[in-house]
mmCIF file of N, CA, C and O in Angstrom:
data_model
loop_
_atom_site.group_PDB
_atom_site.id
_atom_site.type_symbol
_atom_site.label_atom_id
_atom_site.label_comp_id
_atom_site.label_asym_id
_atom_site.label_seq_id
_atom_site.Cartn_x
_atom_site.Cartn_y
_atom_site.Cartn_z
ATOM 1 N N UNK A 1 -9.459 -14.285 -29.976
ATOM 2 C CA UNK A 1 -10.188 -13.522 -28.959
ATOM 3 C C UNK A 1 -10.222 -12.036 -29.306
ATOM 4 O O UNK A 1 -9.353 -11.426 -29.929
ATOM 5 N N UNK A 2 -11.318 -11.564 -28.824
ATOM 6 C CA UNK A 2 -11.540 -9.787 -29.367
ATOM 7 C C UNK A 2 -10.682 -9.117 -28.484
ATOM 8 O O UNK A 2 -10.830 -9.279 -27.273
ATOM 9 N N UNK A 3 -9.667 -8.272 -28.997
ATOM 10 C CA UNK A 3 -9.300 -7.708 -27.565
ATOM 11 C C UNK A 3 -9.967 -6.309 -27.346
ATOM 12 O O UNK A 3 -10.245 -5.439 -28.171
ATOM 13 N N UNK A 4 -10.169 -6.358 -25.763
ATOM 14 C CA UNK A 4 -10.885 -5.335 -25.227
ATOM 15 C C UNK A 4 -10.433 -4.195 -24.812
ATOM 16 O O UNK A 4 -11.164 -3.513 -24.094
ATOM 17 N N UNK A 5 -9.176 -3.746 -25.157
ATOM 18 C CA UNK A 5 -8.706 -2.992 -24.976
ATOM 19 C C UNK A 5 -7.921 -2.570 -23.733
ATOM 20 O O UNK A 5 -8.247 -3.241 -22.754
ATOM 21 N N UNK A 6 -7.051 -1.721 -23.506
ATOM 22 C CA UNK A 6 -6.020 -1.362 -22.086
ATOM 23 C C UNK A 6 -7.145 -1.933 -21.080
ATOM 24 O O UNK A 6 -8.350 -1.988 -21.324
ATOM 25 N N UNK A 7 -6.442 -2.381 -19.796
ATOM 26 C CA UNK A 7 -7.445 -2.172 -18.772
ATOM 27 C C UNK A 7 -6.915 -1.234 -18.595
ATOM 28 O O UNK A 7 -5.782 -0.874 -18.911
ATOM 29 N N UNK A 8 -8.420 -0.317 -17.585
ATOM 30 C CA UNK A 8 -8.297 0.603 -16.654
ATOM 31 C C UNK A 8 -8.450 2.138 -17.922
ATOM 32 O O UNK A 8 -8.379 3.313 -17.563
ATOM 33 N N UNK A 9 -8.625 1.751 -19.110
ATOM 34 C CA UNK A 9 -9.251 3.218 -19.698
ATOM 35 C C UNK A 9 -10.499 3.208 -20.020
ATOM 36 O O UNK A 9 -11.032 4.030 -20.765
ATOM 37 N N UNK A 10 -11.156 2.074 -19.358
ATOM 38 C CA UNK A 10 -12.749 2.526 -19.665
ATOM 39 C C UNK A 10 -13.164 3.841 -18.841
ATOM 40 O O UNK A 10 -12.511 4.110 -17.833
ATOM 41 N N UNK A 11 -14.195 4.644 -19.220
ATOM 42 C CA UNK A 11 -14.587 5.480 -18.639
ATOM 43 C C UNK A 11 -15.384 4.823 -17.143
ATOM 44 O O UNK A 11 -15.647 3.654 -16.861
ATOM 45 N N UNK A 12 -15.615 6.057 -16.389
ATOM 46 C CA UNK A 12 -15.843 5.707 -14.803
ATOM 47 C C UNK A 12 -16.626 6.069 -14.112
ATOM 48 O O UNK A 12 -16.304 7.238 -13.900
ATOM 49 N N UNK A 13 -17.658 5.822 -13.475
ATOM 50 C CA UNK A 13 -18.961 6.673 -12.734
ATOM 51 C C UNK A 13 -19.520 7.087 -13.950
ATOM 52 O O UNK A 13 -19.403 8.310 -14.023
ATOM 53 N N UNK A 14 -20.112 6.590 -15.003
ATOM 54 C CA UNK A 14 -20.807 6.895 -15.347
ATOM 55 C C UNK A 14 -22.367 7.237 -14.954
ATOM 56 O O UNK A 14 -22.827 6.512 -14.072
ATOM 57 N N UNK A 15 -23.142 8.128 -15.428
ATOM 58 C CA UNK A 15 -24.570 8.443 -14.901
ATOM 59 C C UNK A 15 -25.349 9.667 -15.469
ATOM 60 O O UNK A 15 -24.778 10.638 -15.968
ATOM 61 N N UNK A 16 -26.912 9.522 -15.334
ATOM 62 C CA UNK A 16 -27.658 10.268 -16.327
ATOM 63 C C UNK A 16 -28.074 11.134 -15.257
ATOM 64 O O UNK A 16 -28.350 10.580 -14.193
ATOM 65 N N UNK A 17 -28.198 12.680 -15.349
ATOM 66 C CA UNK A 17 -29.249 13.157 -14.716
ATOM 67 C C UNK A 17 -30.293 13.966 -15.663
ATOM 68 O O UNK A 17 -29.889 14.730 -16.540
ATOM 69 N N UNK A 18 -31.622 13.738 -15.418
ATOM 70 C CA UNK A 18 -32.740 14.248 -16.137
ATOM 71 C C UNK A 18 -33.320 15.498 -15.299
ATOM 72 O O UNK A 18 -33.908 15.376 -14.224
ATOM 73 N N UNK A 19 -33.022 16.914 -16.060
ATOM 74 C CA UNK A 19 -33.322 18.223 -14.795
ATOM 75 C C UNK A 19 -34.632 18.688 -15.438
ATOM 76 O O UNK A 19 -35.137 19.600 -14.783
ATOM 77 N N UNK A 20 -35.451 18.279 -16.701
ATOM 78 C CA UNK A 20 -37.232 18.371 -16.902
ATOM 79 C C UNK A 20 -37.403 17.155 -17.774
ATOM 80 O O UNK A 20 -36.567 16.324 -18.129
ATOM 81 N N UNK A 21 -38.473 17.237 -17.990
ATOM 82 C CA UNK A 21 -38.486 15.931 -18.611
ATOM 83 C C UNK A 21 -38.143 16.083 -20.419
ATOM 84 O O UNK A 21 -38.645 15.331 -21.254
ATOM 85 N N UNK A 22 -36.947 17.512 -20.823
ATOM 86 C CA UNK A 22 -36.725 17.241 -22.166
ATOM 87 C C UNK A 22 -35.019 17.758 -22.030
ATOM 88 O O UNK A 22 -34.433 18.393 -22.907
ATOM 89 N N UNK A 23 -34.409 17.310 -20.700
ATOM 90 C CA UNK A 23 -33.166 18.088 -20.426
ATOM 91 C C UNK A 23 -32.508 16.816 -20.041
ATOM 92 O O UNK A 23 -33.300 16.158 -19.367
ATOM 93 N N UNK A 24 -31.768 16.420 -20.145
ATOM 94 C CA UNK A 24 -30.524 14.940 -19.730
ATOM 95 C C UNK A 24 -29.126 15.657 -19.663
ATOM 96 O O UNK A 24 -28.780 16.402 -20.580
ATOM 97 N N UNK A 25 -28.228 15.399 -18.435
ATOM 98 C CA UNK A 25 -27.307 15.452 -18.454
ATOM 99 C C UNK A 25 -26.174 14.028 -18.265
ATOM 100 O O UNK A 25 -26.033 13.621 -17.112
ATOM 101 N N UNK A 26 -25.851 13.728 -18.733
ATOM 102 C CA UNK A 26 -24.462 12.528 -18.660
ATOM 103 C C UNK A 26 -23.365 13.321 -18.381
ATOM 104 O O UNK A 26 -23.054 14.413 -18.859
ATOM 105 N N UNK A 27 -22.651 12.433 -17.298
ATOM 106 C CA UNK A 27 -21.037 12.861 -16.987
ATOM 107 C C UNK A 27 -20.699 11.470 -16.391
ATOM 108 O O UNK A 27 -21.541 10.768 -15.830
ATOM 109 N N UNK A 28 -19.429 11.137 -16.555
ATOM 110 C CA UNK A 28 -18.244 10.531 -16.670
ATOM 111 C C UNK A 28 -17.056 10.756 -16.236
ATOM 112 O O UNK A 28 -16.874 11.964 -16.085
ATOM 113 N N UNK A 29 -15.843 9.890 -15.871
ATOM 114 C CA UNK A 29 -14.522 10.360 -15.848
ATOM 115 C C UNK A 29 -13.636 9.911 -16.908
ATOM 116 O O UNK A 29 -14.136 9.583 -17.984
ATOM 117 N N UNK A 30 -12.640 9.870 -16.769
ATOM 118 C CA UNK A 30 -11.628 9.182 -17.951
ATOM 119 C C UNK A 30 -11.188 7.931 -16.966
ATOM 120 O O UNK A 30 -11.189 7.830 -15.739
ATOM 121 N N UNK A 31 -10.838 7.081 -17.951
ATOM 122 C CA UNK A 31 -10.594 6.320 -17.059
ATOM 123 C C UNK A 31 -9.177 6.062 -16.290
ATOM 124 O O UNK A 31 -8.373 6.625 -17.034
ATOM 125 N N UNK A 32 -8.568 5.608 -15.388
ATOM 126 C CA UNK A 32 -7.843 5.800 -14.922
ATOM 127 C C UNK A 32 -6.304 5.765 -15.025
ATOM 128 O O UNK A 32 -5.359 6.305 -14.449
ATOM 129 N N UNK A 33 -6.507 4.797 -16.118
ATOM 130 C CA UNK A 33 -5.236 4.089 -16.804
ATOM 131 C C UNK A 33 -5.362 4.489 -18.281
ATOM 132 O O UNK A 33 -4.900 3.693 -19.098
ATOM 133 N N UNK A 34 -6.041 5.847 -18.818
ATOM 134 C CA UNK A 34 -5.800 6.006 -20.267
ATOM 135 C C UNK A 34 -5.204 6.921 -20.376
ATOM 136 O O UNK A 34 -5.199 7.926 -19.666
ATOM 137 N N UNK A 35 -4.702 6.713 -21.166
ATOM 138 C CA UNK A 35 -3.194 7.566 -21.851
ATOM 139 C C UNK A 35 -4.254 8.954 -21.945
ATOM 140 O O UNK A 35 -5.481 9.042 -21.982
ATOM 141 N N UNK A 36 -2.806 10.292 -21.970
ATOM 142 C CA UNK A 36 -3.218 11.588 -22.037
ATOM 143 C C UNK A 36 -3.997 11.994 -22.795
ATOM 144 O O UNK A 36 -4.943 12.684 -22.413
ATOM 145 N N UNK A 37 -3.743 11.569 -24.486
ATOM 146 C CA UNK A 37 -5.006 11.683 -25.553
ATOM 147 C C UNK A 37 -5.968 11.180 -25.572
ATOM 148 O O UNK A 37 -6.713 11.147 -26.552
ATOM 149 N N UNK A 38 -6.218 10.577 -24.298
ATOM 150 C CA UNK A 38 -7.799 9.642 -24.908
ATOM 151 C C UNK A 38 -8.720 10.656 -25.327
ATOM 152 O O UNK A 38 -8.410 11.766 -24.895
ATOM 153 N N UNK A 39 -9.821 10.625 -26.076
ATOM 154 C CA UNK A 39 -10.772 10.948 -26.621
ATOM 155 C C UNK A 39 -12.339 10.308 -26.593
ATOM 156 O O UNK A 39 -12.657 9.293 -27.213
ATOM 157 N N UNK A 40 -13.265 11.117 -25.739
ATOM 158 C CA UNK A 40 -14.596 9.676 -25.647
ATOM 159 C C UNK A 40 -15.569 10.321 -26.416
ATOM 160 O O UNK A 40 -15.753 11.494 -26.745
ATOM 161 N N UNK A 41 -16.328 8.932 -26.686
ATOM 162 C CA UNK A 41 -17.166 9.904 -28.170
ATOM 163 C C UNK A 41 -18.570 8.876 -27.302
ATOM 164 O O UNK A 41 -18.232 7.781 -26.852
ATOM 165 N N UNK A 42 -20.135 9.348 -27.129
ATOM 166 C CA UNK A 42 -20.915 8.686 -26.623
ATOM 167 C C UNK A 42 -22.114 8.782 -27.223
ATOM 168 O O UNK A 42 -22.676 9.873 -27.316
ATOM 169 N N UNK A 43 -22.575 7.807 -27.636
ATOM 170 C CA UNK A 43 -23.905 6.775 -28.235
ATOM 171 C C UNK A 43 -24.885 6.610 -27.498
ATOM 172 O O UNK A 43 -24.865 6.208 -26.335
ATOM 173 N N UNK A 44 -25.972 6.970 -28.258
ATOM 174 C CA UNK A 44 -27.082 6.452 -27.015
ATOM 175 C C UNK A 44 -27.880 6.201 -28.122
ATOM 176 O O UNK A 44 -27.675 6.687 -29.234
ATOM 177 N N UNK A 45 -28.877 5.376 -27.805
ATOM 178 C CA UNK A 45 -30.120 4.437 -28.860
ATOM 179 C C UNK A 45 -31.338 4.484 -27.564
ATOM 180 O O UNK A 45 -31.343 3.759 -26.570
ATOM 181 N N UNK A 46 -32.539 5.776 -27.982
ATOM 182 C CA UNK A 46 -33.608 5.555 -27.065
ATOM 183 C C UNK A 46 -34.356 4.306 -27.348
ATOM 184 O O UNK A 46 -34.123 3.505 -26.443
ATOM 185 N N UNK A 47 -34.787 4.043 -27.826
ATOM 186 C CA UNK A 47 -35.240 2.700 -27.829
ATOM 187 C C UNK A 47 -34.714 1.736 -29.033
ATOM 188 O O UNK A 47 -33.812 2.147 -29.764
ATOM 189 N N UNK A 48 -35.225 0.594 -29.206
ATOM 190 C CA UNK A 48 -34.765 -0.399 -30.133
ATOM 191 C C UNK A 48 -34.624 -0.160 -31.533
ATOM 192 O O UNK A 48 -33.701 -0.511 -32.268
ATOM 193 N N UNK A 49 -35.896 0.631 -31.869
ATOM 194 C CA UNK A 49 -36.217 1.157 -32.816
ATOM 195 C C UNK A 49 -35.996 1.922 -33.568
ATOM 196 O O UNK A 49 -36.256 2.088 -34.759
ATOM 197 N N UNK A 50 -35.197 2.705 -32.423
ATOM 198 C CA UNK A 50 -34.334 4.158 -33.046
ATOM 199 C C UNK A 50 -33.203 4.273 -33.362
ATOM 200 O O UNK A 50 -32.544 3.687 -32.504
ATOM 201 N N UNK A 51 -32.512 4.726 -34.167
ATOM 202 C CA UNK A 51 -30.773 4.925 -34.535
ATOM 203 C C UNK A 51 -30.189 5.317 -33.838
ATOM 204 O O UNK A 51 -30.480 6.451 -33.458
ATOM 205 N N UNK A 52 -28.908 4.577 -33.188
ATOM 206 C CA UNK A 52 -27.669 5.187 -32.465
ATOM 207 C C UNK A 52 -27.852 6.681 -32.740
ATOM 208 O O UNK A 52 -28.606 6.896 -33.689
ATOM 209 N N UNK A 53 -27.406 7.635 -32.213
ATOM 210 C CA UNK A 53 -26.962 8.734 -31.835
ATOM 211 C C UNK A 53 -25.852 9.238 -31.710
ATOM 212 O O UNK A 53 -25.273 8.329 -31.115
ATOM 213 N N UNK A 54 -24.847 10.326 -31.881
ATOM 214 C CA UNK A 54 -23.619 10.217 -31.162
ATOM 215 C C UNK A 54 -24.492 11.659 -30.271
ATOM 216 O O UNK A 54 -25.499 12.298 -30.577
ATOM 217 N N UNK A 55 -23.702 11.735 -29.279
ATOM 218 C CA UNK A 55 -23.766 13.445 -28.061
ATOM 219 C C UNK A 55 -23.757 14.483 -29.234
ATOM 220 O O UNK A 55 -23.049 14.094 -30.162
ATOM 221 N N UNK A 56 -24.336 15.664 -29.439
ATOM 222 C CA UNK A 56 -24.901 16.838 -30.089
ATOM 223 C C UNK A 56 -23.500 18.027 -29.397
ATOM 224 O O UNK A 56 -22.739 18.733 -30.058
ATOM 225 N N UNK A 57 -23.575 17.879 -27.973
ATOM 226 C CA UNK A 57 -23.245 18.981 -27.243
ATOM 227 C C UNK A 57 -22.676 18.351 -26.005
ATOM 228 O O UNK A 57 -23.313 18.071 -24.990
ATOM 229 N N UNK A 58 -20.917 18.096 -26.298
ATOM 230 C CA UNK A 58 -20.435 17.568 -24.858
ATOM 231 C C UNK A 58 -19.799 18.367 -23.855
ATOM 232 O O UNK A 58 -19.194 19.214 -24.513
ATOM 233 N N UNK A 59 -19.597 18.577 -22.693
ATOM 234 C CA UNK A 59 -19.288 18.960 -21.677
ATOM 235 C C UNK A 59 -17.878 18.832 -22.027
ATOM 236 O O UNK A 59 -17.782 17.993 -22.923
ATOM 237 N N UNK A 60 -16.462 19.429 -21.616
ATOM 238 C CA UNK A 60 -15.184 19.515 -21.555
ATOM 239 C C UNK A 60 -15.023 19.576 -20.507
ATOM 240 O O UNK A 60 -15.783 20.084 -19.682
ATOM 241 N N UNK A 61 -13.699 18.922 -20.262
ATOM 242 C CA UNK A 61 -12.604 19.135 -18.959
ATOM 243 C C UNK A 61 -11.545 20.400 -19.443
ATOM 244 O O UNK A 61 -11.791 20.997 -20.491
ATOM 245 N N UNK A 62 -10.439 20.740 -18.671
ATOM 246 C CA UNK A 62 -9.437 21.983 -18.728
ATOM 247 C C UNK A 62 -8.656 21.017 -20.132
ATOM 248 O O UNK A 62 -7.842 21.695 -20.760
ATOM 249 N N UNK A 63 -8.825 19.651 -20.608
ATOM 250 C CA UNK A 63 -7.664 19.223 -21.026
ATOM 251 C C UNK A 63 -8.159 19.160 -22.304
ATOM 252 O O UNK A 63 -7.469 18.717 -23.222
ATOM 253 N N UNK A 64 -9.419 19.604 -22.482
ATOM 254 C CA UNK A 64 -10.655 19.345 -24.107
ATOM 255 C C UNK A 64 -11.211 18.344 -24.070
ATOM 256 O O UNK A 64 -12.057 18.176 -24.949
ATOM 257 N N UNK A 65 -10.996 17.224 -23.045
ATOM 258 C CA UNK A 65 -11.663 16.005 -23.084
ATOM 259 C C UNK A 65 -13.197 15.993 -22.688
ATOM 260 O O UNK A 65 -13.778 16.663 -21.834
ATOM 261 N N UNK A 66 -13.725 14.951 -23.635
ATOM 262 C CA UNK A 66 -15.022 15.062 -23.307
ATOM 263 C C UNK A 66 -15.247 14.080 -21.791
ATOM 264 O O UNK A 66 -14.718 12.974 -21.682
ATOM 265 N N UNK A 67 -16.141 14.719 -20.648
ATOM 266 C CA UNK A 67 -16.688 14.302 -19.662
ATOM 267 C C UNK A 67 -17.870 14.037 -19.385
ATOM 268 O O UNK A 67 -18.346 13.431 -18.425
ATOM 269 N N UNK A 68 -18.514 14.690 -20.589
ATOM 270 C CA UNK A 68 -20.147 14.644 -20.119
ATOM 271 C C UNK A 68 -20.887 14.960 -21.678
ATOM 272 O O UNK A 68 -20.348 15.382 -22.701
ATOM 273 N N UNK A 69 -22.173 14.623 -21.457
ATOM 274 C CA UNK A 69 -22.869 15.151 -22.662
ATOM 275 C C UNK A 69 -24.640 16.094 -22.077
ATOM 276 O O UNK A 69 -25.340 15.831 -21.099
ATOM 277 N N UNK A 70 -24.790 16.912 -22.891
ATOM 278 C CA UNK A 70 -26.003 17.659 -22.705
ATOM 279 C C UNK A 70 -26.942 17.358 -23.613
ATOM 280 O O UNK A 70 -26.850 18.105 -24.587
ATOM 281 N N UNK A 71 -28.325 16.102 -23.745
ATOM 282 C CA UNK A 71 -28.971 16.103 -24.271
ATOM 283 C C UNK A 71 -30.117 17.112 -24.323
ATOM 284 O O UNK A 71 -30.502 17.536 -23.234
ATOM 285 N N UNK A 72 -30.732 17.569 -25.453
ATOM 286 C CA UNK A 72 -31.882 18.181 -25.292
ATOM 287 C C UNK A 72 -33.340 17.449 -26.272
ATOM 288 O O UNK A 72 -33.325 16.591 -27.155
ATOM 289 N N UNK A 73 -34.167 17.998 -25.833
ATOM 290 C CA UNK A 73 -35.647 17.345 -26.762
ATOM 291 C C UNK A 73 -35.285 15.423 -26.444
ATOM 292 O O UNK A 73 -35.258 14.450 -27.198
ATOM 293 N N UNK A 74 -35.094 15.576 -25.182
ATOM 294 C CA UNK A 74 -35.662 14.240 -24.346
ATOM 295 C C UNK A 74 -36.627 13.534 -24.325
ATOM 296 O O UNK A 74 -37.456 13.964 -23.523
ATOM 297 N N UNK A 75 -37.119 12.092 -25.132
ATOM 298 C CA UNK A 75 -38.428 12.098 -24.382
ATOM 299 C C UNK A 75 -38.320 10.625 -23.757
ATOM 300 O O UNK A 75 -38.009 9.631 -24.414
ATOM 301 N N UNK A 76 -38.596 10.634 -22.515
ATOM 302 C CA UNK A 76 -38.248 9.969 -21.460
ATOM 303 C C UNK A 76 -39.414 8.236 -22.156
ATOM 304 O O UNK A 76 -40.598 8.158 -21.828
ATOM 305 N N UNK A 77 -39.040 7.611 -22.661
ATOM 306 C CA UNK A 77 -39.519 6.251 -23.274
ATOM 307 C C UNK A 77 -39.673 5.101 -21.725
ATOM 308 O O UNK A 77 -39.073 5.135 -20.651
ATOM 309 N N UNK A 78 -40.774 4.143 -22.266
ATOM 310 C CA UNK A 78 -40.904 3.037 -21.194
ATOM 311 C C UNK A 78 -39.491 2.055 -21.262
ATOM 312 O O UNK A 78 -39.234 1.387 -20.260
ATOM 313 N N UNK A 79 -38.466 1.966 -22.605
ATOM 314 C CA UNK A 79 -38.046 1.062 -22.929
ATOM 315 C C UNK A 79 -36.531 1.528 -22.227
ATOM 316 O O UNK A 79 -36.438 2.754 -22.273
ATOM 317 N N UNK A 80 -35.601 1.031 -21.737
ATOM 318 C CA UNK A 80 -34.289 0.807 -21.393
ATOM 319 C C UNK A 80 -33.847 2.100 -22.616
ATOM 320 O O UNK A 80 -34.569 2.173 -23.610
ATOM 321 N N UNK A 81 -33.103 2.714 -22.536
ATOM 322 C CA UNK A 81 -32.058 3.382 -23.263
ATOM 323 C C UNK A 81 -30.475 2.458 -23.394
ATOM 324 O O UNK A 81 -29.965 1.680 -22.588
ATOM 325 N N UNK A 82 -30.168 2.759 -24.264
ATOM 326 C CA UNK A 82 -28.797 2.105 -24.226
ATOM 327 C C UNK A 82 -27.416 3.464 -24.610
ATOM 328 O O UNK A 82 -27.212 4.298 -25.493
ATOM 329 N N UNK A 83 -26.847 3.073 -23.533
ATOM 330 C CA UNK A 83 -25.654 4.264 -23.683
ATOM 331 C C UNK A 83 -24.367 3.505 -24.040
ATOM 332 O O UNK A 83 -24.010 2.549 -23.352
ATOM 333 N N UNK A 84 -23.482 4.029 -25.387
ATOM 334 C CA UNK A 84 -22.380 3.369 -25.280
ATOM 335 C C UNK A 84 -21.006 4.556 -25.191
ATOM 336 O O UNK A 84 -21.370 5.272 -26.124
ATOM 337 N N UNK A 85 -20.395 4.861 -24.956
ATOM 338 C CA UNK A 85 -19.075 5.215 -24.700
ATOM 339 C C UNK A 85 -17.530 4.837 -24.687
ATOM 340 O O UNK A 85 -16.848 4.355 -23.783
ATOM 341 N N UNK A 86 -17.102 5.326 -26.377
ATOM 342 C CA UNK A 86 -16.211 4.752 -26.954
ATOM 343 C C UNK A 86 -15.026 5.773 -26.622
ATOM 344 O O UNK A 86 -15.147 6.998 -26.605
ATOM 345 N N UNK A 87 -13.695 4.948 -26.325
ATOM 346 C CA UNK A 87 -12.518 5.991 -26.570
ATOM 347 C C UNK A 87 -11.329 5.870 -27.609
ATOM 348 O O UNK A 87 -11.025 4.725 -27.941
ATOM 349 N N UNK A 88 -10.832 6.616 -27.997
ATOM 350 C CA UNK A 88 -9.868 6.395 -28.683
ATOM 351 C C UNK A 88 -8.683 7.477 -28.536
ATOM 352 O O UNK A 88 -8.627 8.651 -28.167
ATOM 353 N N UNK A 89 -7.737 6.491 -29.014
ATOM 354 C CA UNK A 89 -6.203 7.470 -28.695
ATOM 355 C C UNK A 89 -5.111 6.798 -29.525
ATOM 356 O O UNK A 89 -5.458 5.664 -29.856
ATOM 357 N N UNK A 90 -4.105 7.085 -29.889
ATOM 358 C CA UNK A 90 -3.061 7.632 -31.088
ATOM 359 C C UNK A 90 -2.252 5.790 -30.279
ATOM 360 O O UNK A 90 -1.502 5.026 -30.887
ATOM 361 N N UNK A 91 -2.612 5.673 -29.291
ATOM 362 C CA UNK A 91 -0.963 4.978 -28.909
ATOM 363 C C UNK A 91 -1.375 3.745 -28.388
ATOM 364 O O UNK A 91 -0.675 2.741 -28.250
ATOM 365 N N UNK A 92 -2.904 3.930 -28.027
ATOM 366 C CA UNK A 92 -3.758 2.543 -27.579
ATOM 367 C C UNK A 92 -5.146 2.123 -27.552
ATOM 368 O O UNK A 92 -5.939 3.004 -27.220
ATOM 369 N N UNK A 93 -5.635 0.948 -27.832
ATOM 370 C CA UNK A 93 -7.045 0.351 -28.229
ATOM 371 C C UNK A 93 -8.014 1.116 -26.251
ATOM 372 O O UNK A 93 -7.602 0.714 -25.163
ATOM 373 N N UNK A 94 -8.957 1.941 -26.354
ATOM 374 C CA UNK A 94 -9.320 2.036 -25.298
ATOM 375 C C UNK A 94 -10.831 1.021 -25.038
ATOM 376 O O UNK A 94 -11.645 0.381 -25.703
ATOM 377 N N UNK A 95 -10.633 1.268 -24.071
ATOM 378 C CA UNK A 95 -11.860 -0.007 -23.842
ATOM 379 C C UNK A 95 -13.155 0.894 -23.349
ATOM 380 O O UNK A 95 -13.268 1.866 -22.602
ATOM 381 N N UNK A 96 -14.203 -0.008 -24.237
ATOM 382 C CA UNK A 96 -15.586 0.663 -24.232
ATOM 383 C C UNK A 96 -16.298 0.830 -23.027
ATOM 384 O O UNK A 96 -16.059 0.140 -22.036
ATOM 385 N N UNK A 97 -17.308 1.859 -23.063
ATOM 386 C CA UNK A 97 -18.005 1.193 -21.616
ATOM 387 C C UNK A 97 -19.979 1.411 -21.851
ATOM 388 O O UNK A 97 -20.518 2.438 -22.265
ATOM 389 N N UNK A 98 -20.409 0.627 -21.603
ATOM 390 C CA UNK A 98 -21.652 0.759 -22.470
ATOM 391 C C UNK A 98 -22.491 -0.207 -21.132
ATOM 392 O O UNK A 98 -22.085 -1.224 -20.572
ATOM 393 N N UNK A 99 -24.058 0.734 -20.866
ATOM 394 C CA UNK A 99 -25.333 0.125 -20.163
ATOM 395 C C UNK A 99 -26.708 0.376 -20.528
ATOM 396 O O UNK A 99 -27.148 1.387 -21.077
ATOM 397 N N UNK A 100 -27.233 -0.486 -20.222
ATOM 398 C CA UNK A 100 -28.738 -0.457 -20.686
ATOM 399 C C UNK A 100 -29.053 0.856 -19.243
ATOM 400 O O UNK A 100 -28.237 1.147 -18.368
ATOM 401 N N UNK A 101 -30.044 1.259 -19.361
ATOM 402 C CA UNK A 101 -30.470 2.654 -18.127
ATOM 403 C C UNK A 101 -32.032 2.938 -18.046
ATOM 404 O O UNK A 101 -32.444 3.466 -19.080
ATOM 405 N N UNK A 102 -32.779 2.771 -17.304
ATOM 406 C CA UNK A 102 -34.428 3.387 -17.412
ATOM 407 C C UNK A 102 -34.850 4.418 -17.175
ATOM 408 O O UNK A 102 -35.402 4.758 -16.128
ATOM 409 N N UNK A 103 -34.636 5.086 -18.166
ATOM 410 C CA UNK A 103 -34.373 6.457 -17.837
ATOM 411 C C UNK A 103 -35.697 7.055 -16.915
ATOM 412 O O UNK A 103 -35.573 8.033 -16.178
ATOM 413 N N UNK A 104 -36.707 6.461 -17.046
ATOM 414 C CA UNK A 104 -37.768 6.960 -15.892
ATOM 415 C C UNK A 104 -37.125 6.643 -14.649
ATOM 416 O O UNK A 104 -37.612 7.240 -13.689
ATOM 417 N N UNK A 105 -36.200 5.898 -14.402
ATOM 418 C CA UNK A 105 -35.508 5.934 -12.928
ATOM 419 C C UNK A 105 -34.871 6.727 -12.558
ATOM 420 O O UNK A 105 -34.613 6.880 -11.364
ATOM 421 N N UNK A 106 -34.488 7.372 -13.389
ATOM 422 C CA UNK A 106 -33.073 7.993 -13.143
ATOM 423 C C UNK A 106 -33.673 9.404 -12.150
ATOM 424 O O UNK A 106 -32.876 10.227 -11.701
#
């Protein structure tokens, strides 16, 4: 079986906000049960077609952890976006947290 890592360090409330149509903001929490070093690193694939991504420009907490990401040169596609959000840390496997999103909804 794959293991999925600690429960309870997936990231939490995840969500996109779009402030024009070439500006995206993502924010997140840590998750609740991850150790002090976690570290989140976040992926996004605008459409099928296109190559994973990692975040350009992430948002920090007081602790250096990443909470959020600032996309720029947005362009808002008909197709689902896919966001993934990986963590990692020195002492334990963290568990991923990853959704499909339409971003014209958002």
């Amino acid at each position: 079986p794959v293991f999925a890592g600690m429960k309870g360090s997936a990231i939490e409330n995840f969500s996109c906000v779009i402030y024009s149509i070439f500006l995206m903001n993502c924010t997140w929490q840590a998750g609740r049960d991850a150790p002090a070093d976690t570290q989140y690193f976040l992926y996004w694939q605008q459409s099928r077609d296109e190559e994973e991504m990692e975040c350009e420009l992430y948002i920090k907490d007081e602790n250096c952890r990443n909470v959020g990401c600032i996309f720029q040169n947005v362009s808002i596609g008909i197709e689902k976006a896919y966001f993934l959000v990986n963590g990692s840390s020195n002492n334990s496997l963290i568990q991923f947290y990853d959704e499909y999103i339409d971003l014209y909804k958002i």
